[in-house]
CSV table of C-alpha atoms and ligand atoms in Angstrom, one decimal:
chain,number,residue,atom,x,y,z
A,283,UNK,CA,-96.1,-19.5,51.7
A,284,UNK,CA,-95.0,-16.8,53.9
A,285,UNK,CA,-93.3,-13.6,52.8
A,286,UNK,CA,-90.2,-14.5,55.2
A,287,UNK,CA,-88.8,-10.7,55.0
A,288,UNK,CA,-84.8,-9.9,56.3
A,289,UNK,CA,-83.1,-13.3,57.6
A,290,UNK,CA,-80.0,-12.7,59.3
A,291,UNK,CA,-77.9,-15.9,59.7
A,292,UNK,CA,-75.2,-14.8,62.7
A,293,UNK,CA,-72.2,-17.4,63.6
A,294,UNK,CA,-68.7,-17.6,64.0
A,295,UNK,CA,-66.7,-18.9,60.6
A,296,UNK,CA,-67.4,-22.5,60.0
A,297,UNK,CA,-71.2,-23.0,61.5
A,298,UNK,CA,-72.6,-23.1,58.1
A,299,UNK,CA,-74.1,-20.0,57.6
A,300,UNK,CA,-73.3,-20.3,53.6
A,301,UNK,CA,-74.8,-23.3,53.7
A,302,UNK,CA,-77.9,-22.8,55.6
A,303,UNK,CA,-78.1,-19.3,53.4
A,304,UNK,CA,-78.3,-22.1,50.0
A,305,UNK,CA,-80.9,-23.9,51.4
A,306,UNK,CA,-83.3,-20.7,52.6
A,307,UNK,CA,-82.6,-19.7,49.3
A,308,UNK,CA,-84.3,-23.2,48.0
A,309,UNK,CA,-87.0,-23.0,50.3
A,310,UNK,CA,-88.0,-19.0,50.0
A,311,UNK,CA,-86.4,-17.9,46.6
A,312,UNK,CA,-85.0,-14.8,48.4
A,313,UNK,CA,-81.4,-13.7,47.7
A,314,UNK,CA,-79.1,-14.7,49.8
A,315,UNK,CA,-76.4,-11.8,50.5
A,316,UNK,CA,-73.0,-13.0,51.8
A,317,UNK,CA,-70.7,-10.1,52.8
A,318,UNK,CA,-67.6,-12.5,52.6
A,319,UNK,CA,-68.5,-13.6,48.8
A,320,UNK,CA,-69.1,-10.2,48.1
A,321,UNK,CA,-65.7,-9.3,49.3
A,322,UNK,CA,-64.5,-11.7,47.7
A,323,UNK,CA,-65.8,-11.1,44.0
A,324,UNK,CA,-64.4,-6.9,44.7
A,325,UNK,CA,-60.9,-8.6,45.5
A,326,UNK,CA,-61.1,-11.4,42.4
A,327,UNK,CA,-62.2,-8.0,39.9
A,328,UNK,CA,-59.2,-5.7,42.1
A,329,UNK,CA,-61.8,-3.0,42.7
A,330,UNK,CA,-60.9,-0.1,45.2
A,331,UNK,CA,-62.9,-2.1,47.9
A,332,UNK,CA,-60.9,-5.3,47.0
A,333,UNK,CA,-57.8,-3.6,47.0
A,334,UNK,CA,-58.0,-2.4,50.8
A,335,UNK,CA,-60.3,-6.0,51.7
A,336,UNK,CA,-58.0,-8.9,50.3
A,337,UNK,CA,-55.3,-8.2,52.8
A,338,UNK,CA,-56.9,-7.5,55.9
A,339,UNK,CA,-59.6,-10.7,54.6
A,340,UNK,CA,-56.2,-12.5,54.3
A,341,UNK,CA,-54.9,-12.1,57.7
A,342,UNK,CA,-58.9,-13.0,59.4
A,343,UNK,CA,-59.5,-9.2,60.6
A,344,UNK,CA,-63.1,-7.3,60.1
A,345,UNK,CA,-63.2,-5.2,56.9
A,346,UNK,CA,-64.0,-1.3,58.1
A,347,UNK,CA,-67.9,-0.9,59.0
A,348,UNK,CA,-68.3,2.1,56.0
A,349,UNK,CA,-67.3,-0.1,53.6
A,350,UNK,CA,-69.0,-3.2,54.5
A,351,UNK,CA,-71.7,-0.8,54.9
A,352,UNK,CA,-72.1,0.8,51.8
A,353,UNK,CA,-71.3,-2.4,50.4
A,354,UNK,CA,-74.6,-3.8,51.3
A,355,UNK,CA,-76.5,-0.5,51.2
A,356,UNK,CA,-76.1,-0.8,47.4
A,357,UNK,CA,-77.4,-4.6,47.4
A,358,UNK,CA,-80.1,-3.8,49.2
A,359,UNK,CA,-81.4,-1.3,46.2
A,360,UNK,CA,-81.5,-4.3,44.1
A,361,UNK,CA,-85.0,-5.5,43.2
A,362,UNK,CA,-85.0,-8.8,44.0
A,363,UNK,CA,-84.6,-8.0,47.8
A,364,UNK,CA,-88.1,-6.7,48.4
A,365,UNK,CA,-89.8,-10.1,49.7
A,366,UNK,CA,-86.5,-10.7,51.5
A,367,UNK,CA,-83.3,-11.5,51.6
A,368,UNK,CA,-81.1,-13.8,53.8
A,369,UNK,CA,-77.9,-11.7,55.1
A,370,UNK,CA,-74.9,-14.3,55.7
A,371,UNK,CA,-71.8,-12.5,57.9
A,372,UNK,CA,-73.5,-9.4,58.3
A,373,UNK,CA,-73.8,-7.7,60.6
A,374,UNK,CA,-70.5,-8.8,62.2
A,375,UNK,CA,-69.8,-5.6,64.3
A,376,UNK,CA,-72.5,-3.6,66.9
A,377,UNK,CA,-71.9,-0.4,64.3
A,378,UNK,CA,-73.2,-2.6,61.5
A,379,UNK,CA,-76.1,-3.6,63.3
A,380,UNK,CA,-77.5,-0.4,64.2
A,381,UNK,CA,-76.6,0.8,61.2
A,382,UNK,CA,-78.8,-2.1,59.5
A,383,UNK,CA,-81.7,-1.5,62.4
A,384,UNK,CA,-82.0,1.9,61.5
A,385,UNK,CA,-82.5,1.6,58.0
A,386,UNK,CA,-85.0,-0.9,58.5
A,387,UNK,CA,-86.9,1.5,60.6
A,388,UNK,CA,-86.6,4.1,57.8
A,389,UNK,CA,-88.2,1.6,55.6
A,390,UNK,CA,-91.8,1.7,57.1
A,391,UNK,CA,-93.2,-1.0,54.3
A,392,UNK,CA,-90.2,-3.7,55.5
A,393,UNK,CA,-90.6,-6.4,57.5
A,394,UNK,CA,-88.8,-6.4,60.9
A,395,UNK,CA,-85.7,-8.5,60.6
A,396,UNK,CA,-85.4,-12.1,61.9
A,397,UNK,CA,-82.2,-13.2,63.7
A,398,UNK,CA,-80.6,-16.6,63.5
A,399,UNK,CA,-77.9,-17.7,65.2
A,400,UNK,CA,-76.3,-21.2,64.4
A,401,UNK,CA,-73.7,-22.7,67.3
A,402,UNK,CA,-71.2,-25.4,66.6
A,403,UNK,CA,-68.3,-25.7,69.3
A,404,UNK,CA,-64.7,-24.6,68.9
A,405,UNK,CA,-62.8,-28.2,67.5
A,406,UNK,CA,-65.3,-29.1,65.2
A,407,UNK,CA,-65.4,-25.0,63.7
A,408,UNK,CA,-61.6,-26.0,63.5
A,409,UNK,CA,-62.1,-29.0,61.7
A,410,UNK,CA,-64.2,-27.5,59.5
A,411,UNK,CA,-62.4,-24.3,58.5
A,412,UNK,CA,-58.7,-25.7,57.7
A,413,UNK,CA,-60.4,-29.0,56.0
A,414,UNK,CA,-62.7,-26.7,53.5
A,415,UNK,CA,-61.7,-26.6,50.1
A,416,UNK,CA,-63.9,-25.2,47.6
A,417,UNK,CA,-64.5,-26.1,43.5
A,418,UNK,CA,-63.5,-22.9,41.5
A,419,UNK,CA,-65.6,-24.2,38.7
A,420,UNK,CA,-69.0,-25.4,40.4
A,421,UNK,CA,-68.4,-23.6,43.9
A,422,UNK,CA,-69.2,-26.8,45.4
A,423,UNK,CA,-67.9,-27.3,48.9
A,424,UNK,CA,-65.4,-30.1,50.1
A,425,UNK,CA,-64.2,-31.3,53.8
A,426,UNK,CA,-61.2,-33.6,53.5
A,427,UNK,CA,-62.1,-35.3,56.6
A,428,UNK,CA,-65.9,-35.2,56.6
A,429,UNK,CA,-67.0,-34.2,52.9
A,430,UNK,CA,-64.2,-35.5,51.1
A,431,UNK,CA,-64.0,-36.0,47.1
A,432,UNK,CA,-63.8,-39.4,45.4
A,433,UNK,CA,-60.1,-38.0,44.1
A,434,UNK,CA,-58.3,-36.5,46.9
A,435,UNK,CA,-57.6,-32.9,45.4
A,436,UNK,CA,-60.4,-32.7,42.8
A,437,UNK,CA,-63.7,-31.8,42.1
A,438,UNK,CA,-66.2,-35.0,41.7
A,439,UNK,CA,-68.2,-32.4,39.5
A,440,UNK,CA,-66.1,-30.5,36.9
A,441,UNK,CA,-62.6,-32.5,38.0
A,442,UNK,CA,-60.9,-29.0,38.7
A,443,UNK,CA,-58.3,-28.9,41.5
A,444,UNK,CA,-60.0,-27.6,44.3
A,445,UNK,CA,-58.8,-24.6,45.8
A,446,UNK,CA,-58.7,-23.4,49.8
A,447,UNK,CA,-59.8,-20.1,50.9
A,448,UNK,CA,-56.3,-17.9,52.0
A,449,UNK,CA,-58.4,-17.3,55.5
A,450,UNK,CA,-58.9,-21.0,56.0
A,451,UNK,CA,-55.7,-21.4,57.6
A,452,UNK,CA,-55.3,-22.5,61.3
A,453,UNK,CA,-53.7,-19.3,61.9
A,454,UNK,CA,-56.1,-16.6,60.1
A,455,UNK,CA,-59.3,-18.9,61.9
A,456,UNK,CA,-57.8,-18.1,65.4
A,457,UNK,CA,-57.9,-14.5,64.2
A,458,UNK,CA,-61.1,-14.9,62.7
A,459,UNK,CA,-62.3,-16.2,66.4
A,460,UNK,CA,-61.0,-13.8,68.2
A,461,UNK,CA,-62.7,-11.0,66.0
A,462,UNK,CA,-65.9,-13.1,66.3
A,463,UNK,CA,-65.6,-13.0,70.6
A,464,UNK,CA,-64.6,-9.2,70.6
A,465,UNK,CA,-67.0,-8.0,68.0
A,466,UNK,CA,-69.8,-10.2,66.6
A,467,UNK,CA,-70.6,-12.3,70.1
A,468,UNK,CA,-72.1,-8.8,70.9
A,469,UNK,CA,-74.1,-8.6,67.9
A,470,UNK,CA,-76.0,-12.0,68.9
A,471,UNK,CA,-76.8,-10.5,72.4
A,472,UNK,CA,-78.4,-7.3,70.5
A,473,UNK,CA,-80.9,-9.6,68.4
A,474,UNK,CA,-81.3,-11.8,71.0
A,475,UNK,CA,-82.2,-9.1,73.4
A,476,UNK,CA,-84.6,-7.2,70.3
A,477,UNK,CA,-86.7,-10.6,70.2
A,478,UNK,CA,-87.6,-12.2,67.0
A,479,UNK,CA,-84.7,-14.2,67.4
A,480,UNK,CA,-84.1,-17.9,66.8
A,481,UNK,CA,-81.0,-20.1,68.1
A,482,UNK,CA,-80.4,-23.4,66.5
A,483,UNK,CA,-77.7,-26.0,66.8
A,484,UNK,CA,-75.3,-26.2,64.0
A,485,UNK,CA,-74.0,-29.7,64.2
A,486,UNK,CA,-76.9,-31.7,62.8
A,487,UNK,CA,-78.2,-32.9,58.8
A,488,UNK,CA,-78.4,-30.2,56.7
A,489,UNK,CA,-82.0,-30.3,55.7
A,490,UNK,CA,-82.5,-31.0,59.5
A,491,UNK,CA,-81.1,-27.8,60.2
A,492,UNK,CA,-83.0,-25.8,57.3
A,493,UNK,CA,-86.4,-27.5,58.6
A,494,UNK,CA,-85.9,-25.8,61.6
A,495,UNK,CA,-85.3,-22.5,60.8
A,496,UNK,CA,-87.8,-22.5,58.1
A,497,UNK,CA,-90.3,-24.0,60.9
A,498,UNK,CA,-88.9,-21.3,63.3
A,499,UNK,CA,-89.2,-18.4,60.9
A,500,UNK,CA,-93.0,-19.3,59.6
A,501,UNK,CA,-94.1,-19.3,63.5
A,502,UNK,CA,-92.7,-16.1,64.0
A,503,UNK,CA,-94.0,-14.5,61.1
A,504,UNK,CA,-97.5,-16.0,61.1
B,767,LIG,P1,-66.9,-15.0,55.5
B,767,LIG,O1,-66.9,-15.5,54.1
B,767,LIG,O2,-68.2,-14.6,56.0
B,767,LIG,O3,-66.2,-16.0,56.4
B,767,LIG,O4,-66.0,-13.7,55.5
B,767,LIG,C1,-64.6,-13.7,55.1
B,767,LIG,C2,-63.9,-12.4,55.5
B,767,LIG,O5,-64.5,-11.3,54.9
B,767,LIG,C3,-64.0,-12.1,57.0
B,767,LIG,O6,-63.0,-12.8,57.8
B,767,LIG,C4,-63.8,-10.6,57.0
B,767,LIG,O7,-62.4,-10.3,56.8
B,767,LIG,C5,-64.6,-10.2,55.8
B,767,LIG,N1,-66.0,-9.9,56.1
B,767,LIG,C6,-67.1,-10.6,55.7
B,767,LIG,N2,-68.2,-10.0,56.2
B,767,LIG,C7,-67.8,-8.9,56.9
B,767,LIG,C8,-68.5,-8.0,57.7
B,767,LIG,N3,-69.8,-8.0,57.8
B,767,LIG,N4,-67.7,-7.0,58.3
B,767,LIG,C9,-66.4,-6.9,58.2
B,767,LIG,N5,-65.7,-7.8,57.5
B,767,LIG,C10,-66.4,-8.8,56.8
């Protein structure tokens, strides 16, 4: 097997990026580091970070590049990113990405980065944003109108009431899109224009979808 080095998975909200992440993950046994869950676990433990994150998270807007940042600077030190690692929603601003390309470049034993960037169009991101609820229990994933549980409300797994996600509103996802045009949109023309960099549709089987990148990422890296 390959070692498949940094993955990034680039998107706006609702392509899948968490799930492609889960099954990289599977396929590679890198770590998969989500910016948003990491947010998430400093506002659930009210950390300084969380404290200044939850409500500018809550109302769809881009967390300040330092923190983000530093955020993942400090993941990256962990050990078990050394074969790779599979960055979900970052980088989601231009400063992030050069920020992340020159500490790559520092790092003269890494791999150059791979860039992936999953499309789905606007109604079905829509559909799948405000119908997501989540399991607090199992973290499994819902849709009430594609993925829906055998008790409407409830996890088939632990039978917790599922929970939704206070940015999966309609209102904080038209935010959320409108900070993915201004300010990640030209984070996908920066890879795309670096090379290494893979485009795949969004809208298809799971596995499908994985197979592909996988397939994509193994050429590139051979
Ligand atoms: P996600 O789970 O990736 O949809 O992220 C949820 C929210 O966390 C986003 O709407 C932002 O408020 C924040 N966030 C996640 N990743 C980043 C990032 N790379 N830069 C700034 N804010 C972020």
């Amino acid at each position: 097997m390959i070692v498949p080095g940094p993955i990034l998975l680039l998107g706006a909200p609702g392509v899948g990026k968490g799930t492609q992440a889960k099954e990289l993950v599977q396929h590679w046994g890198i770590p998969q580091i989500s910016t948003g869950d990491l947010l998430r676990a400093n506002v659930a433990q009210g950390t300084p970070l969380g404290k200044t994150a939850k409500e500018i998270m809550h109302r769809g807007e881009l967390v300040p590049d330092s923190l983000v940042n530093e955020m993942v600077a400090v993941r990256l030190q962990q050990p078990d990113t050394v074969k790779g690692y599979i960055l979900d929603g970052f980088p989601r601003t231009l400063a992030q990405a050069h920020w992340l390309d020159g500490r790559l470049a520092m790092q003269t034993e890494a791999l150059p980065l791979v860039a992936v960037s999953i499309q789905v169009d606007y109604n079905q991101l829509l559909r799948r944003i405000t119908g997501r609820r989540n399991c607090p229990v199992c973290q499994t994933i819902y849709n009430v109108y594609s993925k829906p549980p055998q008790r409407a409300g409830f996890c088939d797994v632990e039978g917790a009431a599922l929970t939704q996600r206070s940015d999966d509103t309609e209102k904080a996802f038209a935010e959320r899109m409108r900070a993915y045009a201004a300010q990640t949109a030209p984070v996908i023309e920066h890879y795309r224009e670096l090379g290494r960099f893979i485009e795949v549709p969004g809208d298809g089987q799971i596995a499908a979808i994985a197979a592909g990148i996988v397939a994509a990422v193994e050429r590139l890296r051979k």
